[in-house]
Tab-separated table of C-alpha atoms in Angstrom:
chain	number	residue	atom	x	y	z
G	758	MET	CA	25.480	2.714	33.200
G	759	ASP	CA	28.933	2.242	33.883
G	760	THR	CA	30.724	2.433	30.515
G	761	GLN	CA	33.987	1.149	32.119
G	762	ALA	CA	32.410	-2.000	33.736
G	763	PRO	CA	34.800	-5.032	33.381
G	764	ASP	CA	31.824	-7.114	31.935
G	765	LEU	CA	31.061	-4.626	29.320
G	766	GLU	CA	32.368	-5.855	25.857
G	767	LYS	CA	33.438	-3.404	23.403
G	768	PHE	CA	32.335	-3.588	19.812
G	769	ASP	CA	32.499	-1.085	16.973
G	770	ALA	CA	28.683	-1.819	15.875
G	771	LEU	CA	25.918	-3.970	17.078
G	772	ILE	CA	22.973	-4.856	15.069
G	773	ILE	CA	19.733	-6.037	16.635
G	774	GLY	CA	17.919	-8.443	14.441
G	775	ALA	CA	19.211	-10.484	11.825
G	776	GLY	CA	16.705	-9.431	9.205
G	777	GLN	CA	17.534	-9.197	5.439
G	778	ALA	CA	19.376	-5.767	5.825
G	779	ALA	CA	21.674	-7.145	8.422
G	780	GLU	CA	23.755	-9.855	6.607
G	781	PRO	CA	25.086	-7.326	3.831
G	782	LEU	CA	25.459	-4.575	6.478
G	783	ALA	CA	27.373	-6.724	8.978
G	784	ILE	CA	29.613	-8.147	6.193
G	785	ALA	CA	30.499	-4.438	4.832
G	786	LEU	CA	31.321	-3.257	8.272
G	787	GLY	CA	33.354	-6.592	8.867
G	788	GLU	CA	35.299	-6.113	6.013
G	789	ALA	CA	35.880	-2.520	6.675
G	790	GLY	CA	37.404	-3.634	9.933
G	791	TRP	CA	34.749	-3.035	12.432
G	792	LYS	CA	34.166	-5.288	15.210
G	793	THR	CA	30.553	-6.176	14.788
G	794	ALA	CA	28.195	-8.495	16.353
G	795	VAL	CA	24.569	-9.225	15.261
G	796	ILE	CA	22.229	-10.270	17.921
G	797	GLU	CA	19.197	-12.491	16.679
G	798	ARG	CA	16.505	-14.018	19.006
G	799	LYS	CA	15.165	-16.768	16.932
G	800	GLN	CA	16.170	-17.337	13.373
G	801	VAL	CA	18.286	-15.441	10.863
G	802	GLY	CA	16.846	-14.070	7.652
G	803	GLY	CA	14.040	-11.952	9.282
G	804	SER	CA	10.224	-12.400	8.164
G	805	CYS	CA	11.264	-12.622	4.334
G	806	VAL	CA	13.090	-15.659	4.685
G	807	ASN	CA	11.294	-17.377	7.443
G	808	PHE	CA	7.480	-16.484	6.771
G	809	GLY	CA	7.144	-13.805	4.406
G	810	CYS	CA	8.558	-13.411	0.733
G	811	THR	CA	10.503	-16.787	0.350
G	812	PRO	CA	7.935	-19.167	1.984
G	813	THR	CA	4.608	-17.807	0.665
G	814	LYS	CA	5.924	-17.713	-2.860
G	815	ALA	CA	7.141	-21.004	-2.838
G	816	MET	CA	3.665	-22.084	-1.568
G	817	ALA	CA	2.017	-19.819	-4.251
G	818	ALA	CA	4.172	-21.435	-7.040
G	819	SER	CA	2.376	-24.947	-5.697
G	820	ALA	CA	-1.071	-23.342	-5.853
G	821	ARG	CA	-0.505	-22.201	-9.550
G	822	VAL	CA	0.594	-25.575	-10.499
G	823	ALA	CA	-2.666	-26.738	-8.925
G	824	TYR	CA	-4.511	-23.928	-11.031
G	825	LEU	CA	-3.214	-24.914	-14.280
G	826	ALA	CA	-3.843	-28.422	-13.881
G	827	ARG	CA	-7.439	-27.767	-13.296
G	828	ARG	CA	-7.372	-25.663	-16.355
G	829	ALA	CA	-5.453	-28.348	-18.538
G	830	GLY	CA	-8.556	-28.876	-20.759
G	831	ASP	CA	-8.658	-25.316	-21.859
G	832	TYR	CA	-5.510	-26.496	-23.603
G	833	GLY	CA	-6.542	-29.445	-24.924
G	834	VAL	CA	-4.818	-31.669	-22.253
G	835	ARG	CA	-6.542	-34.450	-20.350
G	836	THR	CA	-5.723	-34.926	-16.811
G	837	GLY	CA	-7.432	-36.470	-13.974
G	838	PRO	CA	-8.790	-35.159	-10.649
G	839	VAL	CA	-6.274	-32.572	-9.037
G	840	GLU	CA	-5.894	-32.886	-5.262
G	841	VAL	CA	-3.223	-30.750	-3.319
G	842	GLU	CA	-1.356	-32.536	-0.446
G	843	LEU	CA	-0.671	-30.092	1.877
G	844	ALA	CA	1.924	-31.823	3.806
G	845	SER	CA	4.013	-32.034	0.640
G	846	VAL	CA	3.420	-28.550	-0.152
G	847	MET	CA	4.970	-27.475	3.210
G	848	GLN	CA	7.771	-29.928	3.055
G	849	ARG	CA	8.846	-28.079	0.038
G	850	ARG	CA	8.340	-24.675	1.364
G	851	ASN	CA	10.415	-26.050	4.423
G	852	MET	CA	13.171	-27.280	2.258
G	853	ILE	CA	13.503	-23.849	0.422
G	854	VAL	CA	13.270	-21.636	3.608
G	855	SER	CA	16.023	-23.966	5.162
G	856	GLN	CA	18.361	-23.518	2.251
G	857	PHE	CA	17.918	-19.434	2.357
G	858	ARG	CA	18.161	-19.231	6.032
G	859	ASP	CA	21.141	-21.800	6.174
G	860	SER	CA	22.905	-19.645	3.496
G	861	VAL	CA	22.394	-16.326	5.548
G	862	GLN	CA	23.830	-17.940	8.663
G	863	GLU	CA	26.760	-19.446	7.138
G	864	ALA	CA	27.615	-15.947	5.329
G	865	LEU	CA	27.381	-14.348	8.921
G	866	GLU	CA	29.295	-17.053	10.573
G	867	GLY	CA	31.841	-17.053	8.027
G	868	ALA	CA	32.551	-13.173	7.848
G	869	ASP	CA	35.537	-11.358	9.097
G	870	ASN	CA	35.367	-9.662	12.306
G	871	VAL	CA	31.489	-10.648	12.512
G	872	GLU	CA	30.142	-12.475	15.753
G	873	LEU	CA	26.601	-13.902	15.359
G	874	ILE	CA	25.036	-14.057	18.758
G	875	PHE	CA	21.764	-15.921	19.400
G	876	GLY	CA	19.697	-14.111	22.323
G	877	HIS	CA	17.450	-11.256	23.072
G	878	ALA	CA	18.777	-7.672	23.265
G	879	ALA	CA	17.667	-4.519	25.180
G	880	PHE	CA	19.085	-1.357	25.673
G	881	GLU	CA	20.948	-0.545	28.983
G	882	GLY	CA	21.928	3.066	27.922
G	883	PRO	CA	22.076	5.049	24.386
G	884	HIS	CA	25.162	2.699	23.306
G	885	ALA	CA	24.733	-0.241	25.483
G	886	LEU	CA	23.013	-3.671	25.256
G	887	ALA	CA	21.926	-6.253	27.546
G	888	VAL	CA	21.721	-9.856	25.977
G	889	ARG	CA	19.762	-12.750	27.367
G	890	LEU	CA	21.477	-15.613	25.688
G	891	ASN	CA	19.170	-18.375	24.161
G	892	ALA	CA	21.651	-20.866	25.631
G	893	GLY	CA	21.500	-19.304	29.097
G	894	GLY	CA	23.443	-16.643	30.754
G	895	SER	CA	23.857	-13.135	29.517
G	896	ARG	CA	26.269	-10.595	28.043
G	897	ARG	CA	26.503	-6.916	28.042
G	898	LEU	CA	27.644	-5.280	24.956
G	899	ALA	CA	28.591	-1.726	24.005
G	900	ALA	CA	29.243	0.044	20.689
G	901	ARG	CA	29.561	3.591	19.275
G	902	HIS	CA	27.125	2.523	16.319
G	903	ILE	CA	23.987	0.321	17.031
G	904	PHE	CA	21.598	-0.731	14.350
G	905	ILE	CA	17.827	-1.487	15.032
G	906	ASN	CA	16.691	-4.048	12.699
G	907	THR	CA	13.925	-6.171	14.340
G	908	GLY	CA	11.264	-5.839	12.030
G	909	THR	CA	7.346	-6.482	12.676
G	910	ARG	CA	4.744	-8.874	13.526
G	911	ALA	CA	1.161	-9.613	12.837
G	912	ALA	CA	-1.205	-6.917	14.407
G	913	ILE	CA	-4.134	-8.683	16.281
G	914	PRO	CA	-7.286	-6.457	16.461
G	915	SER	CA	-9.192	-6.316	19.765
G	916	THR	CA	-12.500	-7.973	18.299
G	917	PRO	CA	-14.495	-9.488	21.107
G	918	GLY	CA	-13.989	-12.903	21.294
G	919	LEU	CA	-11.033	-13.368	18.752
G	920	ASP	CA	-8.646	-13.964	21.722
G	921	ARG	CA	-10.916	-16.941	22.663
G	922	VAL	CA	-10.545	-18.780	19.442
G	923	PRO	CA	-7.566	-20.675	17.618
G	924	PHE	CA	-6.856	-17.951	14.980
G	925	LEU	CA	-4.168	-18.014	12.432
G	926	ASP	CA	-1.770	-15.032	11.406
G	927	ALA	CA	0.538	-14.938	8.450
G	928	SER	CA	3.040	-17.186	10.267
G	929	SER	CA	1.162	-19.788	11.932
G	930	ILE	CA	-0.884	-20.416	8.611
G	931	GLN	CA	2.116	-21.726	7.165
G	932	GLU	CA	2.259	-24.430	9.833
G	933	LEU	CA	-0.943	-26.160	8.677
G	934	HIS	CA	-0.614	-29.685	7.174
G	935	GLU	CA	-4.163	-30.280	6.466
G	936	LEU	CA	-6.348	-27.958	4.163
G	937	PRO	CA	-9.034	-25.953	5.966
G	938	ASP	CA	-12.639	-26.658	4.808
G	939	HIS	CA	-13.567	-22.982	5.009
G	940	LEU	CA	-10.786	-20.290	5.618
G	941	LEU	CA	-12.291	-16.931	6.738
G	942	VAL	CA	-9.764	-14.132	5.981
G	943	ILE	CA	-10.181	-10.879	7.958
G	944	GLY	CA	-8.626	-8.473	5.887
G	945	GLY	CA	-8.651	-7.488	2.120
G	946	SER	CA	-5.007	-6.245	1.688
G	947	SER	CA	-1.891	-8.066	0.092
G	948	ILE	CA	-1.293	-10.710	2.792
G	949	GLY	CA	-4.995	-11.810	2.858
G	950	LEU	CA	-5.477	-11.717	-0.806
G	951	GLU	CA	-2.387	-13.718	-1.437
G	952	PHE	CA	-3.026	-16.501	1.089
G	953	GLY	CA	-6.835	-16.237	0.481
G	954	GLN	CA	-6.337	-17.164	-3.430
G	955	MET	CA	-3.592	-19.506	-2.415
G	956	PHE	CA	-5.822	-21.818	-0.263
G	957	ARG	CA	-8.853	-21.543	-2.538
G	958	ARG	CA	-6.452	-23.061	-5.307
G	959	PHE	CA	-5.251	-25.610	-2.530
G	960	GLY	CA	-8.936	-26.587	-2.189
G	961	SER	CA	-10.296	-24.626	0.658
G	962	ARG	CA	-13.455	-22.740	0.285
G	963	VAL	CA	-12.449	-19.188	1.106
G	964	SER	CA	-14.009	-15.893	2.458
G	965	ILE	CA	-12.535	-12.635	2.447
G	966	ILE	CA	-13.737	-9.802	4.875
G	967	GLN	CA	-12.777	-6.495	4.289
G	968	ARG	CA	-13.698	-3.583	6.550
G	969	GLY	CA	-13.198	-0.859	3.690
G	970	ARG	CA	-15.178	-0.202	0.362
G	971	GLN	CA	-12.830	-2.058	-1.596
G	972	LEU	CA	-10.145	-4.346	-1.666
G	973	MET	CA	-6.605	-2.921	-1.236
G	974	GLY	CA	-7.403	0.295	-0.005
G	975	ARG	CA	-4.221	2.079	-1.425
G	976	GLU	CA	-4.961	1.271	-4.885
G	977	ASP	CA	-6.984	3.125	-7.508
G	978	PRO	CA	-10.599	1.811	-7.364
G	979	ASP	CA	-10.243	0.367	-10.770
G	980	VAL	CA	-7.168	-1.913	-9.687
G	981	ALA	CA	-9.286	-2.966	-6.777
G	982	GLU	CA	-12.353	-3.503	-8.790
G	983	ALA	CA	-10.321	-5.888	-11.461
G	984	VAL	CA	-8.813	-7.898	-8.458
G	985	HIS	CA	-12.038	-8.072	-6.968
G	986	LYS	CA	-13.582	-9.757	-10.172
G	987	ILE	CA	-10.658	-12.074	-10.474
G	988	LEU	CA	-11.209	-13.446	-7.205
G	989	LEU	CA	-14.917	-14.006	-7.711
G	990	GLU	CA	-13.802	-15.757	-11.035
G	991	ASP	CA	-11.390	-17.795	-8.767
G	992	ARG	CA	-14.847	-18.521	-6.589
G	993	LEU	CA	-13.702	-16.779	-3.415
G	994	ASP	CA	-16.478	-15.142	-1.423
G	995	VAL	CA	-15.685	-11.520	-0.828
G	996	TYR	CA	-17.528	-9.198	1.603
G	997	LEU	CA	-16.984	-5.417	1.481
G	998	ASN	CA	-17.976	-2.820	3.989
G	999	ALA	CA	-17.946	-5.799	6.504
G	1000	GLU	CA	-16.981	-5.020	10.001
G	1001	VAL	CA	-16.264	-8.182	12.332
G	1002	ARG	CA	-18.587	-7.424	15.487
G	1003	GLN	CA	-17.941	-10.753	17.301
G	1004	VAL	CA	-15.856	-13.913	16.967
G	1005	GLY	CA	-17.037	-17.151	18.549
G	1006	GLN	CA	-17.225	-20.834	18.351
G	1007	GLU	CA	-20.258	-23.123	17.673
G	1008	HIS	CA	-20.225	-26.973	17.204
G	1009	GLY	CA	-16.651	-26.922	16.213
G	1010	ASP	CA	-17.041	-23.896	13.674
G	1011	ILE	CA	-15.445	-20.606	14.014
G	1012	VAL	CA	-18.377	-17.953	13.563
G	1013	LEU	CA	-17.854	-14.465	12.549
G	1014	THR	CA	-20.595	-11.822	13.353
G	1015	LEU	CA	-20.431	-9.454	10.650
G	1016	GLN	CA	-22.259	-6.174	10.392
G	1017	LEU	CA	-22.876	-5.286	6.565
G	1018	PRO	CA	-24.498	-2.561	4.819
G	1019	ALA	CA	-27.700	-4.694	4.254
G	1020	GLY	CA	-27.565	-6.068	7.852
G	1021	PRO	CA	-25.833	-8.634	10.164
G	1022	LEU	CA	-24.734	-11.874	8.966
G	1023	ARG	CA	-23.246	-14.897	10.807
G	1024	LEU	CA	-20.384	-16.505	8.831
G	1025	HIS	CA	-19.352	-19.992	9.640
G	1026	GLY	CA	-15.933	-21.424	9.074
G	1027	SER	CA	-13.307	-24.108	9.809
G	1028	HIS	CA	-10.409	-21.710	10.149
G	1029	VAL	CA	-9.734	-17.805	10.563
G	1030	LEU	CA	-6.658	-15.854	9.336
G	1031	VAL	CA	-6.079	-12.473	10.715
G	1032	ALA	CA	-4.515	-10.333	8.191
G	1033	THR	CA	-5.115	-6.811	9.384
G	1034	GLY	CA	-1.813	-5.375	9.073
G	1035	ARG	CA	1.675	-5.383	11.351
G	1036	ILE	CA	3.088	-3.701	14.399
G	1037	PRO	CA	6.856	-3.192	15.021
G	1038	ASN	CA	8.909	-5.370	17.360
G	1039	SER	CA	10.229	-2.463	19.326
G	1040	ASP	CA	8.108	-2.795	22.722
G	1041	ASP	CA	10.698	-5.086	24.430
G	1042	LEU	CA	13.997	-3.042	23.305
G	1043	ASN	CA	13.956	-0.784	26.268
G	1044	LEU	CA	14.100	2.337	23.986
G	1045	ALA	CA	13.537	4.545	26.775
G	1046	ALA	CA	16.645	3.541	28.594
G	1047	ALA	CA	18.488	4.629	25.408
G	1048	GLY	CA	16.329	7.822	24.440
G	1049	VAL	CA	15.398	6.444	21.086
G	1050	GLY	CA	12.052	8.028	19.994
G	1051	ALA	CA	9.079	6.182	18.508
G	1052	ASP	CA	5.893	7.065	17.322
G	1053	ALA	CA	2.266	6.158	18.969
G	1054	LYS	CA	2.467	2.918	17.068
G	1055	GLY	CA	6.175	2.051	18.135
G	1056	TYR	CA	7.700	2.508	14.964
G	1057	ILE	CA	10.992	3.915	15.567
G	1058	THR	CA	11.822	7.450	14.358
G	1059	VAL	CA	14.627	8.321	12.068
G	1060	ASN	CA	15.750	10.892	9.720
G	1061	GLU	CA	16.708	10.620	6.041
G	1062	ARG	CA	20.072	9.156	7.002
G	1063	LEU	CA	18.147	6.624	9.050
G	1064	GLU	CA	19.561	7.886	12.199
G	1065	THR	CA	17.292	7.801	15.454
G	1066	SER	CA	17.081	10.651	18.005
G	1067	VAL	CA	20.185	9.290	19.599
G	1068	PRO	CA	23.500	10.210	17.501
G	1069	GLY	CA	25.003	6.981	16.419
G	1070	VAL	CA	21.943	4.553	16.650
G	1071	TYR	CA	20.084	3.653	13.695
G	1072	ALA	CA	16.949	2.073	12.583
G	1073	LEU	CA	16.351	0.130	9.209
G	1074	GLY	CA	13.795	-2.154	7.683
G	1075	ASP	CA	10.321	-2.645	8.744
G	1076	VAL	CA	10.916	-1.320	12.326
G	1077	LYS	CA	11.194	2.404	11.512
G	1078	GLY	CA	7.910	2.098	9.517
G	1079	GLY	CA	7.290	3.199	5.927
G	1080	PRO	CA	7.182	0.804	2.909
G	1081	ALA	CA	7.651	-2.403	4.500
G	1082	PHE	CA	9.408	-4.421	1.730
G	1083	THR	CA	12.817	-6.281	1.521
G	1084	HIS	CA	14.020	-4.376	-1.175
G	1085	ILE	CA	13.476	-1.121	0.934
G	1086	ALA	CA	15.374	-2.832	3.742
G	1087	TYR	CA	17.982	-3.705	1.655
G	1088	ASP	CA	18.354	-0.176	0.124
G	1089	ASP	CA	18.401	0.993	3.856
G	1090	TYR	CA	21.595	-0.934	4.309
G	1091	ARG	CA	23.014	0.818	1.026
G	1092	VAL	CA	22.308	4.266	2.565
G	1093	LEU	CA	24.079	3.328	5.446
G	1094	LYS	CA	26.960	1.773	3.767
G	1095	ALA	CA	27.461	4.702	1.533
G	1096	ASN	CA	27.444	7.169	4.482
G	1097	LEU	CA	29.288	5.278	7.166
G	1098	LEU	CA	32.039	3.420	4.750
G	1099	ALA	CA	32.312	5.742	2.149
G	1100	ALA	CA	31.749	9.411	3.361
G	1101	GLY	CA	28.733	9.745	1.206
G	1102	ASN	CA	25.620	11.627	1.522
G	1103	ALA	CA	22.934	9.105	0.905
G	1104	THR	CA	19.497	9.431	1.935
G	1105	THR	CA	15.847	7.741	1.731
G	1106	SER	CA	14.326	10.987	0.211
G	1107	GLY	CA	12.433	10.356	-2.931
G	1108	ARG	CA	13.437	6.810	-3.640
G	1109	PRO	CA	11.194	4.723	-5.769
G	1110	VAL	CA	9.045	2.086	-3.905
G	1111	PRO	CA	8.337	-0.482	-6.376
G	1112	TYR	CA	6.389	-3.545	-4.913
G	1113	THR	CA	4.452	-6.718	-6.400
G	1114	VAL	CA	1.314	-8.118	-4.764
G	1115	PHE	CA	1.684	-12.099	-5.718
G	1116	ILE	CA	-1.803	-12.765	-6.457
G	1117	ASP	CA	-2.328	-14.375	-9.953
G	1118	PRO	CA	-2.400	-12.225	-12.179
G	1119	GLN	CA	0.302	-10.273	-10.280
G	1120	LEU	CA	-0.068	-6.706	-9.347
G	1121	GLY	CA	3.011	-4.576	-10.004
G	1122	ARG	CA	3.034	-1.079	-8.778
G	1123	VAL	CA	5.552	1.824	-8.752
G	1124	GLY	CA	5.250	5.734	-8.667
G	1125	LEU	CA	2.195	7.678	-8.243
G	1126	THR	CA	-1.161	6.095	-8.623
G	1127	GLU	CA	-3.919	7.694	-10.962
G	1128	ASN	CA	-5.498	9.746	-7.783
G	1129	GLU	CA	-2.310	10.734	-6.844
G	1130	ALA	CA	-1.315	12.244	-9.842
G	1131	LYS	CA	-4.479	14.173	-10.226
G	1132	GLU	CA	-3.852	15.843	-6.909
G	1133	THR	CA	-0.407	17.119	-8.289
G	1134	GLY	CA	-2.310	19.744	-10.483
G	1135	ARG	CA	-0.077	18.316	-13.622
G	1136	ARG	CA	-1.570	18.236	-17.110
G	1137	LEU	CA	-1.751	14.399	-17.449
G	1138	LEU	CA	-2.321	11.503	-19.986
G	1139	LEU	CA	-3.488	8.016	-18.992
G	1140	ALA	CA	-2.178	5.051	-21.177
G	1141	ARG	CA	-4.223	1.864	-20.580
G	1142	LEU	CA	-4.519	-1.357	-22.048
G	1143	PRO	CA	-6.527	-4.764	-21.242
G	1144	VAL	CA	-4.333	-7.827	-21.065
G	1145	SER	CA	-6.988	-9.348	-23.429
G	1146	ARG	CA	-5.318	-7.175	-26.473
G	1147	VAL	CA	-1.678	-8.853	-25.664
G	1148	ALA	CA	-0.915	-11.591	-28.178
G	1149	ARG	CA	1.520	-13.197	-25.615
G	1150	ALA	CA	-1.294	-13.518	-23.017
G	1151	LEU	CA	-3.831	-14.655	-25.720
G	1152	GLU	CA	-1.341	-17.394	-26.817
G	1153	THR	CA	-0.971	-18.414	-23.135
G	1154	GLY	CA	-4.634	-18.464	-22.001
G	1155	GLU	CA	-3.900	-15.767	-19.327
G	1156	THR	CA	-5.868	-12.706	-20.277
G	1157	ARG	CA	-7.220	-11.343	-17.037
G	1158	GLY	CA	-6.121	-7.868	-15.769
G	1159	PHE	CA	-5.022	-4.592	-17.264
G	1160	ILE	CA	-2.022	-2.269	-17.662
G	1161	LYS	CA	-1.980	1.672	-17.049
G	1162	ALA	CA	0.515	4.187	-16.782
G	1163	VAL	CA	0.174	8.075	-15.713
G	1164	VAL	CA	2.273	10.205	-17.894
G	1165	ASP	CA	3.217	13.965	-17.399
G	1166	ALA	CA	1.387	15.441	-20.569
G	1167	GLU	CA	4.099	18.251	-20.921
G	1168	THR	CA	7.331	16.151	-20.411
G	1169	GLY	CA	6.207	12.740	-21.713
G	1170	PHE	CA	7.520	11.230	-18.687
G	1171	ILE	CA	5.993	8.263	-16.703
G	1172	LEU	CA	5.178	9.068	-13.293
G	1173	GLY	CA	3.635	5.876	-12.409
G	1174	CYS	CA	2.076	2.697	-13.188
G	1175	ALA	CA	-0.163	-0.403	-12.180
G	1176	VAL	CA	0.279	-3.755	-14.013
G	1177	LEU	CA	-2.383	-6.273	-13.298
G	1178	ALA	CA	-1.003	-8.806	-15.639
G	1179	PRO	CA	0.964	-12.044	-15.890
G	1180	GLU	CA	4.216	-11.512	-14.606
G	1181	GLY	CA	3.069	-7.918	-13.504
G	1182	GLY	CA	6.174	-7.312	-11.398
G	1183	GLU	CA	8.376	-7.904	-14.387
G	1184	LEU	CA	6.472	-5.578	-16.430
G	1185	MET	CA	6.442	-2.979	-13.891
G	1186	THR	CA	10.181	-3.124	-13.511
G	1187	ILE	CA	10.648	-2.127	-17.117
G	1188	LEU	CA	8.445	0.780	-16.759
G	1189	GLN	CA	10.393	1.687	-13.473
G	1190	LEU	CA	13.668	1.644	-15.517
G	1191	ALA	CA	12.205	4.111	-18.097
G	1192	MET	CA	11.135	6.104	-14.977
G	1193	ALA	CA	14.612	6.173	-13.630
G	1194	GLY	CA	16.225	6.860	-16.986
G	1195	GLY	CA	14.132	9.870	-17.765
G	1196	ILE	CA	12.647	7.881	-21.099
G	1197	PRO	CA	9.641	9.411	-22.514
G	1198	TYR	CA	6.766	7.318	-23.016
G	1199	ALA	CA	6.885	7.843	-26.730
G	1200	ARG	CA	10.198	5.760	-26.899
G	1201	LEU	CA	8.646	2.772	-25.574
G	1202	ARG	CA	5.826	3.237	-27.790
G	1203	ASP	CA	8.339	3.097	-30.628
G	1204	ALA	CA	10.790	0.735	-29.413
G	1205	ILE	CA	11.168	-2.726	-31.141
G	1206	PHE	CA	10.480	-5.528	-28.611
G	1207	ALA	CA	10.788	-9.089	-29.471
G	1208	HIS	CA	7.811	-10.698	-30.400
G	1209	PRO	CA	5.683	-12.408	-29.028
G	1210	THR	CA	6.565	-11.381	-25.616
G	1211	LEU	CA	4.708	-9.586	-22.735
G	1212	ALA	CA	7.046	-6.658	-22.899
G	1213	GLU	CA	5.606	-6.062	-26.672
G	1214	SER	CA	2.467	-4.759	-24.670
G	1215	LEU	CA	4.065	-1.600	-23.978
G	1216	ASN	CA	3.887	-0.766	-27.793
G	1217	GLY	CA	0.271	-0.965	-27.575
G	1218	LEU	CA	0.021	0.565	-24.180
G	1219	PHE	CA	1.339	3.974	-25.290
G	1220	ALA	CA	-0.120	3.851	-28.708
G	1221	ALA	CA	-2.793	6.693	-27.864
G	1222	PRO	CA	-2.779	7.644	-24.180
G	1223	GLU	CA	-5.779	10.077	-23.708
G	1224	PRO	CA	-5.837	13.387	-21.572
G	1225	LEU	CA	-6.826	12.535	-17.967
């Protein structure tokens, strides 16, 4: 690579991919006087805005309205038959996505010292990129600092026959405008469960096929069992220890051949959603030309300061592996801003990883699971409370789930929690703040919370924790 080539445009920073970390990082660098370019191949906002957090939670809100409308009689309210018009649900979803996406694009295009370029970028060398422009033509860009923020895409398993049927993934399922008659969901983690419950509430029959012995394999067994029970109450079919051996089509149906502990089963459906994980968008970046290292799955290897194997080249967001959450990507931006613009020493080491699974009721999680806490060898207490004992939940008719927290018996500090409850993510956040502030559980047990609120449940949760 000729770094003095006349067509090589010089920048202070190049950001590949306009995901959630790109906007604040580009604006911060631009405000600091860095000449910055953001290269995006398709749409700004990343997975969160375009097919992840924003659109799916908008759709889930419609599904919840349908669910509550069908339960109107439980509250003494008379309604007629409830029908969901999926095209209208998607119209609302698209309007919200457009608002978010336009806001990101306007912020980038209006920022000082920032240029937004639509095209596909690949490395030519450690600090140079070749960009194939969407509008035609190409540009060659160079910078001392390059940030890789290209995210992930759906992982498609090599199941025999899958490539010969019109399967859906987490993005394409949001392009449907007619309800599936019977949606087959391969995968029993957060994406599969959120879409599965959502489409059941829209009116589809739904079957969840999970290869493992429990749903949500990273959660404690009691959490997974409670979620399983909720899905059965919502009239979803759930198959555990189920391996998909073959996918085919018969008379217009999609047919999955499953291997279950009791033997084989052929499952017919109208649509199939593949929700078996994600893979990084790093395979077409020409990382080898830059010397940027990646693991066997393609996730870019970084240190605690998010720097790759090449000095001055960083990776942030989902493409680097680890927890794949928007709030983690945003924290990656904060780490880089502190270190590059404020001479800080911020790292990703030891940071909390809160998350919420937006089934209904929500599952909010932060810190150690019960099983992980047991492995530390500490003396532990376990606080646990059924949602059916929470006054606010009883009053609103939302009593499914439970709350639990693991406590260090010697210090009284909360080590982690699982909140499967109405607004479980919000309740989890209260416990996360207590953990961050070093507040012992007894302070929450004895605190005065407004009555009747869901937060008041923390009094009862910590009333009498038991040795674990």
